[in-house]
JSON list of C-alpha atoms and ligand atoms in Angstrom, two decimals:
[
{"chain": "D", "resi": 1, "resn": "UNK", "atom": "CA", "xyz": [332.96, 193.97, -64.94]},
{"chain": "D", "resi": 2, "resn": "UNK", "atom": "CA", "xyz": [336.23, 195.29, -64.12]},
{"chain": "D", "resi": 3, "resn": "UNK", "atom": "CA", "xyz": [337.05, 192.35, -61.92]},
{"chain": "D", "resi": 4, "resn": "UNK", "atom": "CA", "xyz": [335.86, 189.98, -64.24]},
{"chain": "D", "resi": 5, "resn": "UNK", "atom": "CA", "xyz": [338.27, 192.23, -66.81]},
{"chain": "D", "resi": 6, "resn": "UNK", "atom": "CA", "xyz": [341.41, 193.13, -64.86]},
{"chain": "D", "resi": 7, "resn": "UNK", "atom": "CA", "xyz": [341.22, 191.25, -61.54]},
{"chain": "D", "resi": 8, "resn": "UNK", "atom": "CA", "xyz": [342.15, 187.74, -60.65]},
{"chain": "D", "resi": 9, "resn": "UNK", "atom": "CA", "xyz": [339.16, 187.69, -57.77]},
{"chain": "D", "resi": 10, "resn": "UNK", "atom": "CA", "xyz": [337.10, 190.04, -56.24]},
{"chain": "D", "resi": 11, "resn": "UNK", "atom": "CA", "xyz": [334.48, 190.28, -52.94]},
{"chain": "D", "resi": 12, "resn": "UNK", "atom": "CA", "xyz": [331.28, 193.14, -54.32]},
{"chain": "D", "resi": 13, "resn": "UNK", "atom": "CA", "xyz": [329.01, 193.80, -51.17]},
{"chain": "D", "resi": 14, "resn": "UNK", "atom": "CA", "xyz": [325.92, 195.58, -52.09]},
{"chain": "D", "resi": 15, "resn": "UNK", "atom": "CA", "xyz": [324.50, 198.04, -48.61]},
{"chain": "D", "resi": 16, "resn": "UNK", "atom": "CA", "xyz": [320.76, 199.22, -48.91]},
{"chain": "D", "resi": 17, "resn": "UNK", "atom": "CA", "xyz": [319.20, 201.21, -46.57]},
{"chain": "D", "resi": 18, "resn": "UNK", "atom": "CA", "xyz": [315.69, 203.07, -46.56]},
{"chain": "D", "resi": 19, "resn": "UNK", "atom": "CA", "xyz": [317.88, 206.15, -47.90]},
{"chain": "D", "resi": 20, "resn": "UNK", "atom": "CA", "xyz": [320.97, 204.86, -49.71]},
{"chain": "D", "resi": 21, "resn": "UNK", "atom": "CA", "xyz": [322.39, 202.15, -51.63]},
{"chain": "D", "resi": 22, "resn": "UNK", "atom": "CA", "xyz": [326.08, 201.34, -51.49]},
{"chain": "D", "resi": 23, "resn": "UNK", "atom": "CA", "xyz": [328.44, 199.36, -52.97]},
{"chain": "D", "resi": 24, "resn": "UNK", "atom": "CA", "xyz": [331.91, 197.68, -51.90]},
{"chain": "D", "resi": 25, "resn": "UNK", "atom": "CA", "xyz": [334.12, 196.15, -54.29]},
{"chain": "D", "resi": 26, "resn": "UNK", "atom": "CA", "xyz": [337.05, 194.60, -52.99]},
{"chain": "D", "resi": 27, "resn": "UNK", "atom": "CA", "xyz": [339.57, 192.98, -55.60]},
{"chain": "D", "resi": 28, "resn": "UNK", "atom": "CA", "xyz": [342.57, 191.48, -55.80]},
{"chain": "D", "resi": 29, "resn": "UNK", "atom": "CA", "xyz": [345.16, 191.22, -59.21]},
{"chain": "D", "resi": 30, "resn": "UNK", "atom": "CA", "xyz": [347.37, 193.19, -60.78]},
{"chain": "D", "resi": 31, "resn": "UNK", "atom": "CA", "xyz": [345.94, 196.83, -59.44]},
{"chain": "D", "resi": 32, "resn": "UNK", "atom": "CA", "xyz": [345.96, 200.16, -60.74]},
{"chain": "D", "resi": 33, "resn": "UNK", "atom": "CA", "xyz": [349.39, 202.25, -61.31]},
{"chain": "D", "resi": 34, "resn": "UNK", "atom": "CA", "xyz": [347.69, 205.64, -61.54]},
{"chain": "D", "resi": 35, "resn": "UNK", "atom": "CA", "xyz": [344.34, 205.67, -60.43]},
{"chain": "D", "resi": 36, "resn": "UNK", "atom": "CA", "xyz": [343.64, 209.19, -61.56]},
{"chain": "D", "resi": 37, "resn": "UNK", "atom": "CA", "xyz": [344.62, 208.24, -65.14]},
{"chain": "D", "resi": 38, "resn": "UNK", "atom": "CA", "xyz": [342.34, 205.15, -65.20]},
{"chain": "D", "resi": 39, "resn": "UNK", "atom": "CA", "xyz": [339.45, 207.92, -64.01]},
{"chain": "D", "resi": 40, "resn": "UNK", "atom": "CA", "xyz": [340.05, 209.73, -67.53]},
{"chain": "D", "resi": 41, "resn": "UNK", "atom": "CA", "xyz": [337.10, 209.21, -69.57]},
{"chain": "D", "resi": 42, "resn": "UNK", "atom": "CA", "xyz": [338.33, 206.67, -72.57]},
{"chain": "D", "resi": 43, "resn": "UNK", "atom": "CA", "xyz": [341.62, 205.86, -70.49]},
{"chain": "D", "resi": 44, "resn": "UNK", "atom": "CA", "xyz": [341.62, 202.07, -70.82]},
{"chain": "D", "resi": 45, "resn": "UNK", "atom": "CA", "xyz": [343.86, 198.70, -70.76]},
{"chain": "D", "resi": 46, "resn": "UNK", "atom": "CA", "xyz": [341.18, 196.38, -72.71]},
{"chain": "D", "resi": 47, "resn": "UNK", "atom": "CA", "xyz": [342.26, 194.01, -74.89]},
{"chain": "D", "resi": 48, "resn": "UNK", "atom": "CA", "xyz": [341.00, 192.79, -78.01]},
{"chain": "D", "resi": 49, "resn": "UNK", "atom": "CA", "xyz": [338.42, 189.92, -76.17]},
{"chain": "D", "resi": 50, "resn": "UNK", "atom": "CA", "xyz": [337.75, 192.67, -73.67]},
{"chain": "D", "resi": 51, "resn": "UNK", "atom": "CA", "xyz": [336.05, 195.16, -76.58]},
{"chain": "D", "resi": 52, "resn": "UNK", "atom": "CA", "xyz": [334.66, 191.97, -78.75]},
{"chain": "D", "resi": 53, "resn": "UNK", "atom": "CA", "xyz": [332.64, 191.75, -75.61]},
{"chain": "D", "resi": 54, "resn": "UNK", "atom": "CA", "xyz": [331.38, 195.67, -76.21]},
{"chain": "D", "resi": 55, "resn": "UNK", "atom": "CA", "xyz": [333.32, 196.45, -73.14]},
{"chain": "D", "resi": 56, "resn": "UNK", "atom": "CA", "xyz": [336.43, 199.08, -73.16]},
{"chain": "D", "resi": 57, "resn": "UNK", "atom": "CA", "xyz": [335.61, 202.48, -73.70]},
{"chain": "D", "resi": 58, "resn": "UNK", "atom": "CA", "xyz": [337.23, 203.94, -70.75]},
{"chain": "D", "resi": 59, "resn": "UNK", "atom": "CA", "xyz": [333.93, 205.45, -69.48]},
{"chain": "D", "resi": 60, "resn": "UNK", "atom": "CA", "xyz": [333.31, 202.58, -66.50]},
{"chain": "D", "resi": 61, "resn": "UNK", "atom": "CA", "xyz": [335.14, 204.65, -63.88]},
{"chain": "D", "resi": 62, "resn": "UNK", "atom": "CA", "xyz": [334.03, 207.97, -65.05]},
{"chain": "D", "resi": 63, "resn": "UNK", "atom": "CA", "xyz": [330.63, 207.06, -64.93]},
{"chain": "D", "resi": 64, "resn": "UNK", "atom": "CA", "xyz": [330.63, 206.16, -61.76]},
{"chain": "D", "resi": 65, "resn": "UNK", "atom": "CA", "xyz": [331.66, 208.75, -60.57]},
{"chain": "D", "resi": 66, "resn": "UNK", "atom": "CA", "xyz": [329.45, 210.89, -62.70]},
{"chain": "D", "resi": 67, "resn": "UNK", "atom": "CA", "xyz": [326.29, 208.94, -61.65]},
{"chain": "D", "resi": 68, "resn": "UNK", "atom": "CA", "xyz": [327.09, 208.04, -57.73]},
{"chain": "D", "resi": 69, "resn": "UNK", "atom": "CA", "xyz": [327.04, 210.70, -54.74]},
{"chain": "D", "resi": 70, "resn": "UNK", "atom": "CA", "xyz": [330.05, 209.42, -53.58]},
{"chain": "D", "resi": 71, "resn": "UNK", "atom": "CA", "xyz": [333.31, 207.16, -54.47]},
{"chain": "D", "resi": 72, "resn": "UNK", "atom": "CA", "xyz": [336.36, 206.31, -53.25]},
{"chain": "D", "resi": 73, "resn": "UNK", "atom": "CA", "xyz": [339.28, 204.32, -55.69]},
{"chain": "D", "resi": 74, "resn": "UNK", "atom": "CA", "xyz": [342.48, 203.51, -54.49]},
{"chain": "D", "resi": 75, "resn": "UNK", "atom": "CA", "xyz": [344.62, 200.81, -55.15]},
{"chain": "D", "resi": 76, "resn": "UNK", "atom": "CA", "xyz": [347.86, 198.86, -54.38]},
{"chain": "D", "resi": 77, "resn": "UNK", "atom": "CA", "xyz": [349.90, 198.44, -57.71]},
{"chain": "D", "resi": 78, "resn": "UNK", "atom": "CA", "xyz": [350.05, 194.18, -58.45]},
{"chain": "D", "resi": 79, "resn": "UNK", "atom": "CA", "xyz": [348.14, 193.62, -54.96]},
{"chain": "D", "resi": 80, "resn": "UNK", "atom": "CA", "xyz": [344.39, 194.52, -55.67]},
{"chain": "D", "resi": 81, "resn": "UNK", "atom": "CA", "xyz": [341.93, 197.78, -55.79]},
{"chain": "D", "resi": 82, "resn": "UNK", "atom": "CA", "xyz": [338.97, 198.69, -53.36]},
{"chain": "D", "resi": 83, "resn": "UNK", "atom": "CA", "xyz": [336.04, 200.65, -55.05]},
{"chain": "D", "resi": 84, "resn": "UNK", "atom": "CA", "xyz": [333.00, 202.09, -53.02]},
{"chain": "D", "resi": 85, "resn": "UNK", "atom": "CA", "xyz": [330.57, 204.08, -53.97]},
{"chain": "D", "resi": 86, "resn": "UNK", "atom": "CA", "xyz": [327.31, 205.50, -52.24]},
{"chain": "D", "resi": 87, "resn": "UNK", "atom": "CA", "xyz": [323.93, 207.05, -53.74]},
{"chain": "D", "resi": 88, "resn": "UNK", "atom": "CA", "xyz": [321.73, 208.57, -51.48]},
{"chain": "D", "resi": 89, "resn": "UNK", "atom": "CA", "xyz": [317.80, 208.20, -52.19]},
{"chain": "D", "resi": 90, "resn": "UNK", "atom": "CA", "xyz": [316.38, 211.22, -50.73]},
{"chain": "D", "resi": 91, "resn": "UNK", "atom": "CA", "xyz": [318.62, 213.85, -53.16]},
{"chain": "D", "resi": 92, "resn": "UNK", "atom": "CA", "xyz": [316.87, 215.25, -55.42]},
{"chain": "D", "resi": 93, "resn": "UNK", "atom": "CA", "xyz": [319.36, 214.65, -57.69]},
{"chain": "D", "resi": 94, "resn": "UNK", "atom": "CA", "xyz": [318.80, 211.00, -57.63]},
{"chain": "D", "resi": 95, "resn": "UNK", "atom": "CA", "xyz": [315.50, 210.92, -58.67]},
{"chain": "D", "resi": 96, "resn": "UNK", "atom": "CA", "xyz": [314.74, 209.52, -61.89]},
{"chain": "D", "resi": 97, "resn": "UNK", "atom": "CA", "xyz": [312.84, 211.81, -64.00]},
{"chain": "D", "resi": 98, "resn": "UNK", "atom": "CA", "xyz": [309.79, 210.06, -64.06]},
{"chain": "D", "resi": 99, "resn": "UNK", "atom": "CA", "xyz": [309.32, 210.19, -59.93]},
{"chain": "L", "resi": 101, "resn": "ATP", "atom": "N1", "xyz": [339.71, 196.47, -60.66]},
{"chain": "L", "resi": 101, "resn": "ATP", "atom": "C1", "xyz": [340.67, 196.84, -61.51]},
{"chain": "L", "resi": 101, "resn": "ATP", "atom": "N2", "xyz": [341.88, 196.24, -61.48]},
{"chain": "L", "resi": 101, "resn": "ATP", "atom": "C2", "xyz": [342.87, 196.62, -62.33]},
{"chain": "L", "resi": 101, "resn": "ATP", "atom": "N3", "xyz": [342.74, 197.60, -63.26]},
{"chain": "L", "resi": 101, "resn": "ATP", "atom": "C3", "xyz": [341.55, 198.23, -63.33]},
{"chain": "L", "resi": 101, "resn": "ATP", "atom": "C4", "xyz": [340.46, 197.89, -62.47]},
{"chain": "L", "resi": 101, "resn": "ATP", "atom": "N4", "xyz": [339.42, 198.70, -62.76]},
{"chain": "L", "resi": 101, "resn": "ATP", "atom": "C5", "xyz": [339.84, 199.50, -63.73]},
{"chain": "L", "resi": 101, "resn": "ATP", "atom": "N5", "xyz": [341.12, 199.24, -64.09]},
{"chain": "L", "resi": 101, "resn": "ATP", "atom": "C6", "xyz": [341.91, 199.96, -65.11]},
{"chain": "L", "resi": 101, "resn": "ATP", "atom": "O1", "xyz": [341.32, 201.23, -65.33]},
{"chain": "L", "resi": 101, "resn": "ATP", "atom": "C7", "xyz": [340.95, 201.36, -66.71]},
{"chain": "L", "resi": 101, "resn": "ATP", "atom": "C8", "xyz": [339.70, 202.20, -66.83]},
{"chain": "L", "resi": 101, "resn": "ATP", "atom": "O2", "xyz": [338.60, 201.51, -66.26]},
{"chain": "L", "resi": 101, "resn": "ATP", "atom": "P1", "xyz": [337.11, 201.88, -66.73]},
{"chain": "L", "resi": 101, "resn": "ATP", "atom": "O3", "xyz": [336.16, 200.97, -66.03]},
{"chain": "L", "resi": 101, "resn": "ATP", "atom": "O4", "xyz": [336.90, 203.35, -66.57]},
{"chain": "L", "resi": 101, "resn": "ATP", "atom": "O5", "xyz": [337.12, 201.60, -68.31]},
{"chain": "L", "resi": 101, "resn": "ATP", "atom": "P2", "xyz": [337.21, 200.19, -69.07]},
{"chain": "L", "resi": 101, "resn": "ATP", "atom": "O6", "xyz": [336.87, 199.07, -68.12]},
{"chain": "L", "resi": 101, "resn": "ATP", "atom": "O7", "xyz": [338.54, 200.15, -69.74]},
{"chain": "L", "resi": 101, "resn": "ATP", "atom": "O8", "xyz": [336.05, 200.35, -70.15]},
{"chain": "L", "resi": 101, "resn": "ATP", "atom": "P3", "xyz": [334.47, 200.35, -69.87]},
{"chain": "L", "resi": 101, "resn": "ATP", "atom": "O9", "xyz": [334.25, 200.37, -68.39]},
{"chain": "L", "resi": 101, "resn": "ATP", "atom": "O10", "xyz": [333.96, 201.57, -70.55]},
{"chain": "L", "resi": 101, "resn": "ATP", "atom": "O11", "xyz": [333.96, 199.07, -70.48]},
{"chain": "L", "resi": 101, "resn": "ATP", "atom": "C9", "xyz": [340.82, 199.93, -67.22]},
{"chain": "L", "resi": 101, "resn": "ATP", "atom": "O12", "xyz": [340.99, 199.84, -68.61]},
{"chain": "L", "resi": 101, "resn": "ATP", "atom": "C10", "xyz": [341.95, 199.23, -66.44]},
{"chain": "L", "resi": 101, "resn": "ATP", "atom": "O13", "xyz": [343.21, 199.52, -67.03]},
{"chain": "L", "resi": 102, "resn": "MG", "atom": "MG1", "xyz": [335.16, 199.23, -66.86]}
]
């Protein structure tokens, strides 16, 4: 969604493996001038058509990073902004409760 939101076009690969699933989200647009402020939980840019759509809260990034095993940001301000992001399927802290 933040592509779709921020980014004029974007390549998302999607790796699985027996043990891991990772993503690759390669974008390019206006980029990110400070990439630890847009990892601030409610830090966001969204307009009005952006929240109308029940998206904005600032909680994308931070989630992310909350939920994955690993991520990397970084960006190039008004050139584009690579996200990855790996989560391993033999942690135990990836199970769902349920398992
Ligand atoms: N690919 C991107 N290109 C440019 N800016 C981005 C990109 N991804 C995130 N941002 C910036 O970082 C801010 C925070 O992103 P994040 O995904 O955490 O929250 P959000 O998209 O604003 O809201 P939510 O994800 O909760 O709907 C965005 O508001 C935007 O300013
Ligand atoms: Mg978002």
């Amino acid at each position: 969604m933040n592509v779709i939101c921020y980014a004029t076009r974007g390549d998302l690969s999607l790796f699985i493996t027996p043990t891991s699933l990772q993503v690759v989200v390669e974008d390019e647009g206006k980029g990110i001038p400070d990439v630890n402020l847009a990892m601030s939980e409610g830090y966001t840019t969204a307009d009005e058509k952006i929240r109308e759509l029940g998206f904005g809260a600032g909680m994308g990034l931070p989630n992310i990073k909350k939920n994955a095993d690993e991520m990397i940001l970084t960006s190039k301000f008004r050139q584009g902004t690579h996200l990855e992001f790996i989560i391993y399927l033999d942690r135990q802290e990836s199970q769902l409760p349920f398992e």
